[in-house]
Amino acid sequence: MKHVFLKRPLLFLVLGWLLTLNPAWAVEIIAHPNVAIGHLSLNQARSIFAMRQVVWPDGSEIKVFVLADQHDLHIEFCKKLLGLYPYQLRTSWENLVFSGMGQIPIEVASEEEMIARVARTAGAVGYAEKIGGIDALRVLAIH
């Protein structure tokens, strides 16, 4: 009987740890409804937000929207979804601009502005906390 009690806390500890590995982050990648894909690989997401991939598979231009580097949601997005630190993303953008090979994404002031701008800009992509069923947006899953 003693062993059953010892195993249950361990079981709950392991289950809790496994839940933290679940890719059901509080942040989602959102896109304009005309974006013809429903998911991205992690490498695609990193390439898009690092401004290295500038067109969607159908050839249309990608418009990337981000929050300020210090914004809590931006930090969570970078660390938990992309697996990067915000400064790493910023360095990537600055290197592209310095080399003349790219540009920085469009920075917005708030999550509400992010949602509104992505919803009305063809080819746009950004991120937000779980948004539920907003018809004006497409949620892109990471696979």
PDB file of C-alpha atoms in Angstrom:
ATOM      1  CA  MET A   1       0.000   0.000   0.000  1.00  0.00           C
ATOM      2  CA  LYS A   2       2.867   2.364   0.751  1.00  0.00           C
ATOM      3  CA  HIS A   3       4.159   2.087  -2.825  1.00  0.00           C
ATOM      4  CA  VAL A   4       0.836   3.252  -4.321  1.00  0.00           C
ATOM      5  CA  PHE A   5       1.067   6.559  -2.469  1.00  0.00           C
ATOM      6  CA  LEU A   6       4.646   7.067  -3.564  1.00  0.00           C
ATOM      7  CA  LYS A   7       3.815   6.391  -7.209  1.00  0.00           C
ATOM      8  CA  ARG A   8       0.879   8.811  -7.444  1.00  0.00           C
ATOM      9  CA  PRO A   9       2.851  11.991  -6.682  1.00  0.00           C
ATOM     10  CA  LEU A  10       5.473  10.828  -9.141  1.00  0.00           C
ATOM     11  CA  LEU A  11       2.758  10.176 -11.722  1.00  0.00           C
ATOM     12  CA  PHE A  12       1.311  13.670 -11.239  1.00  0.00           C
ATOM     13  CA  LEU A  13       4.775  15.181 -11.449  1.00  0.00           C
ATOM     14  CA  VAL A  14       5.482  13.363 -14.722  1.00  0.00           C
ATOM     15  CA  LEU A  15       2.065  14.288 -16.165  1.00  0.00           C
ATOM     16  CA  GLY A  16       2.561  17.916 -15.200  1.00  0.00           C
ATOM     17  CA  TRP A  17       5.964  17.931 -16.854  1.00  0.00           C
ATOM     18  CA  LEU A  18       4.530  16.365 -20.019  1.00  0.00           C
ATOM     19  CA  LEU A  19       1.830  19.010 -20.168  1.00  0.00           C
ATOM     20  CA  THR A  20       4.500  21.706 -20.261  1.00  0.00           C
ATOM     21  CA  LEU A  21       5.891  20.042 -23.387  1.00  0.00           C
ATOM     22  CA  ASN A  22       2.518  20.211 -25.131  1.00  0.00           C
ATOM     23  CA  PRO A  23       2.696  22.542 -28.138  1.00  0.00           C
ATOM     24  CA  ALA A  24      -0.600  24.166 -27.125  1.00  0.00           C
ATOM     25  CA  TRP A  25       1.082  27.477 -26.379  1.00  0.00           C
ATOM     26  CA  ALA A  26      -0.823  30.519 -25.261  1.00  0.00           C
ATOM     27  CA  VAL A  27       0.421  32.285 -28.399  1.00  0.00           C
ATOM     28  CA  GLU A  28      -0.826  31.481 -31.893  1.00  0.00           C
ATOM     29  CA  ILE A  29       0.431  32.473 -35.310  1.00  0.00           C
ATOM     30  CA  ILE A  30      -2.340  34.364 -37.072  1.00  0.00           C
ATOM     31  CA  ALA A  31      -2.682  35.160 -40.756  1.00  0.00           C
ATOM     32  CA  HIS A  32      -4.963  36.972 -43.143  1.00  0.00           C
ATOM     33  CA  PRO A  33      -7.727  34.634 -44.401  1.00  0.00           C
ATOM     34  CA  ASN A  34      -6.326  34.728 -47.964  1.00  0.00           C
ATOM     35  CA  VAL A  35      -3.206  32.858 -46.813  1.00  0.00           C
ATOM     36  CA  ALA A  36      -3.725  29.481 -48.453  1.00  0.00           C
ATOM     37  CA  ILE A  37      -1.940  27.288 -45.911  1.00  0.00           C
ATOM     38  CA  GLY A  38      -3.150  26.033 -42.546  1.00  0.00           C
ATOM     39  CA  HIS A  39       0.115  25.080 -40.871  1.00  0.00           C
ATOM     40  CA  LEU A  40       3.835  25.790 -40.841  1.00  0.00           C
ATOM     41  CA  SER A  41       6.843  23.776 -39.823  1.00  0.00           C
ATOM     42  CA  LEU A  42       8.897  25.275 -37.025  1.00  0.00           C
ATOM     43  CA  ASN A  43      11.631  26.075 -39.549  1.00  0.00           C
ATOM     44  CA  GLN A  44       9.141  27.850 -41.826  1.00  0.00           C
ATOM     45  CA  ALA A  45       7.841  29.914 -38.903  1.00  0.00           C
ATOM     46  CA  ARG A  46      11.383  30.877 -37.931  1.00  0.00           C
ATOM     47  CA  SER A  47      12.222  31.790 -41.544  1.00  0.00           C
ATOM     48  CA  ILE A  48       9.111  33.918 -41.939  1.00  0.00           C
ATOM     49  CA  PHE A  49       9.557  35.831 -38.684  1.00  0.00           C
ATOM     50  CA  ALA A  50      13.316  36.176 -39.288  1.00  0.00           C
ATOM     51  CA  MET A  51      12.349  37.806 -42.622  1.00  0.00           C
ATOM     52  CA  ARG A  52      14.230  35.205 -44.678  1.00  0.00           C
ATOM     53  CA  GLN A  53      11.082  33.758 -46.302  1.00  0.00           C
ATOM     54  CA  VAL A  54       9.266  36.665 -47.926  1.00  0.00           C
ATOM     55  CA  VAL A  55       6.676  34.900 -50.099  1.00  0.00           C
ATOM     56  CA  TRP A  56       4.000  32.304 -49.401  1.00  0.00           C
ATOM     57  CA  PRO A  57       4.054  29.009 -51.354  1.00  0.00           C
ATOM     58  CA  ASP A  58       1.588  30.529 -53.873  1.00  0.00           C
ATOM     59  CA  GLY A  59       4.051  33.369 -54.623  1.00  0.00           C
ATOM     60  CA  SER A  60       2.187  36.127 -52.784  1.00  0.00           C
ATOM     61  CA  GLU A  61       4.140  38.520 -50.569  1.00  0.00           C
ATOM     62  CA  ILE A  62       4.320  37.917 -46.805  1.00  0.00           C
ATOM     63  CA  LYS A  63       3.731  40.979 -44.604  1.00  0.00           C
ATOM     64  CA  VAL A  64       5.100  40.269 -41.122  1.00  0.00           C
ATOM     65  CA  PHE A  65       3.759  42.113 -38.079  1.00  0.00           C
ATOM     66  CA  VAL A  66       5.455  41.983 -34.665  1.00  0.00           C
ATOM     67  CA  LEU A  67       5.241  43.642 -31.265  1.00  0.00           C
ATOM     68  CA  ALA A  68       8.121  45.544 -29.637  1.00  0.00           C
ATOM     69  CA  ASP A  69      11.022  43.438 -28.379  1.00  0.00           C
ATOM     70  CA  GLN A  70      10.161  44.208 -24.732  1.00  0.00           C
ATOM     71  CA  HIS A  71       6.462  43.318 -25.039  1.00  0.00           C
ATOM     72  CA  ASP A  72       5.574  40.280 -22.888  1.00  0.00           C
ATOM     73  CA  LEU A  73       3.678  38.606 -25.734  1.00  0.00           C
ATOM     74  CA  HIS A  74       6.617  39.085 -28.131  1.00  0.00           C
ATOM     75  CA  ILE A  75       8.990  37.547 -25.598  1.00  0.00           C
ATOM     76  CA  GLU A  76       6.647  34.585 -25.068  1.00  0.00           C
ATOM     77  CA  PHE A  77       6.212  34.152 -28.832  1.00  0.00           C
ATOM     78  CA  CYS A  78       9.954  34.174 -29.477  1.00  0.00           C
ATOM     79  CA  LYS A  79      10.922  31.882 -26.621  1.00  0.00           C
ATOM     80  CA  LYS A  80       8.052  29.398 -26.506  1.00  0.00           C
ATOM     81  CA  LEU A  81       6.929  29.190 -30.107  1.00  0.00           C
ATOM     82  CA  LEU A  82      10.053  29.971 -32.135  1.00  0.00           C
ATOM     83  CA  GLY A  83      12.599  28.756 -29.588  1.00  0.00           C
ATOM     84  CA  LEU A  84      14.616  31.979 -29.927  1.00  0.00           C
ATOM     85  CA  TYR A  85      15.351  35.001 -27.794  1.00  0.00           C
ATOM     86  CA  PRO A  86      13.966  38.339 -29.017  1.00  0.00           C
ATOM     87  CA  TYR A  87      17.497  39.715 -29.456  1.00  0.00           C
ATOM     88  CA  GLN A  88      18.298  36.825 -31.836  1.00  0.00           C
ATOM     89  CA  LEU A  89      15.346  37.758 -34.030  1.00  0.00           C
ATOM     90  CA  ARG A  90      16.315  41.457 -33.907  1.00  0.00           C
ATOM     91  CA  THR A  91      19.909  40.594 -34.874  1.00  0.00           C
ATOM     92  CA  SER A  92      18.631  38.592 -37.839  1.00  0.00           C
ATOM     93  CA  TRP A  93      16.572  41.565 -39.056  1.00  0.00           C
ATOM     94  CA  GLU A  94      19.421  44.022 -38.581  1.00  0.00           C
ATOM     95  CA  ASN A  95      21.829  41.772 -40.497  1.00  0.00           C
ATOM     96  CA  LEU A  96      19.416  41.605 -43.430  1.00  0.00           C
ATOM     97  CA  VAL A  97      18.927  45.367 -43.473  1.00  0.00           C
ATOM     98  CA  PHE A  98      22.667  46.058 -43.117  1.00  0.00           C
ATOM     99  CA  SER A  99      23.485  43.705 -45.987  1.00  0.00           C
ATOM    100  CA  GLY A 100      20.774  45.209 -48.186  1.00  0.00           C
ATOM    101  CA  MET A 101      19.105  41.807 -48.500  1.00  0.00           C
ATOM    102  CA  GLY A 102      15.926  42.456 -46.548  1.00  0.00           C
ATOM    103  CA  GLN A 103      13.912  44.593 -44.223  1.00  0.00           C
ATOM    104  CA  ILE A 104      12.538  44.541 -40.704  1.00  0.00           C
ATOM    105  CA  PRO A 105       8.936  43.504 -40.029  1.00  0.00           C
ATOM    106  CA  ILE A 106       6.186  46.020 -39.344  1.00  0.00           C
ATOM    107  CA  GLU A 107       6.082  46.796 -35.619  1.00  0.00           C
ATOM    108  CA  VAL A 108       2.702  47.427 -34.001  1.00  0.00           C
ATOM    109  CA  ALA A 109       1.981  48.947 -30.594  1.00  0.00           C
ATOM    110  CA  SER A 110      -0.474  46.402 -29.173  1.00  0.00           C
ATOM    111  CA  GLU A 111      -1.984  42.973 -29.650  1.00  0.00           C
ATOM    112  CA  GLU A 112      -5.262  44.615 -30.689  1.00  0.00           C
ATOM    113  CA  GLU A 113      -3.468  46.557 -33.425  1.00  0.00           C
ATOM    114  CA  MET A 114      -1.699  43.337 -34.500  1.00  0.00           C
ATOM    115  CA  ILE A 115      -5.033  41.525 -34.887  1.00  0.00           C
ATOM    116  CA  ALA A 116      -6.609  44.435 -36.792  1.00  0.00           C
ATOM    117  CA  ARG A 117      -3.644  44.942 -39.146  1.00  0.00           C
ATOM    118  CA  VAL A 118      -3.261  41.225 -39.931  1.00  0.00           C
ATOM    119  CA  ALA A 119      -7.015  40.942 -40.548  1.00  0.00           C
ATOM    120  CA  ARG A 120      -7.017  43.743 -43.136  1.00  0.00           C
ATOM    121  CA  THR A 121      -3.638  43.166 -44.857  1.00  0.00           C
ATOM    122  CA  ALA A 122      -3.493  40.556 -47.617  1.00  0.00           C
ATOM    123  CA  GLY A 123      -0.707  38.035 -47.060  1.00  0.00           C
ATOM    124  CA  ALA A 124      -0.159  39.209 -43.485  1.00  0.00           C
ATOM    125  CA  VAL A 125       1.107  37.126 -40.589  1.00  0.00           C
ATOM    126  CA  GLY A 126       1.562  37.909 -36.909  1.00  0.00           C
ATOM    127  CA  TYR A 127       0.811  36.396 -33.533  1.00  0.00           C
ATOM    128  CA  ALA A 128      -1.669  36.805 -30.712  1.00  0.00           C
ATOM    129  CA  GLU A 129      -2.857  35.061 -27.601  1.00  0.00           C
ATOM    130  CA  LYS A 130      -5.491  32.382 -28.243  1.00  0.00           C
ATOM    131  CA  ILE A 131      -8.050  34.273 -30.296  1.00  0.00           C
ATOM    132  CA  GLY A 132     -10.897  31.812 -30.591  1.00  0.00           C
ATOM    133  CA  GLY A 133     -13.107  31.996 -33.656  1.00  0.00           C
ATOM    134  CA  ILE A 134     -12.378  35.315 -35.325  1.00  0.00           C
ATOM    135  CA  ASP A 135     -13.509  34.826 -38.923  1.00  0.00           C
ATOM    136  CA  ALA A 136     -11.269  37.638 -40.174  1.00  0.00           C
ATOM    137  CA  LEU A 137      -8.169  35.606 -39.255  1.00  0.00           C
ATOM    138  CA  ARG A 138      -6.637  32.220 -39.955  1.00  0.00           C
ATOM    139  CA  VAL A 139      -4.695  30.421 -37.209  1.00  0.00           C
ATOM    140  CA  LEU A 140      -1.604  28.638 -38.521  1.00  0.00           C
ATOM    141  CA  ALA A 141      -0.636  25.554 -36.560  1.00  0.00           C
ATOM    142  CA  ILE A 142       2.995  24.574 -36.058  1.00  0.00           C
ATOM    143  CA  HIS A 143       3.798  20.982 -37.081  1.00  0.00           C
TER     144      HIS A 143
END
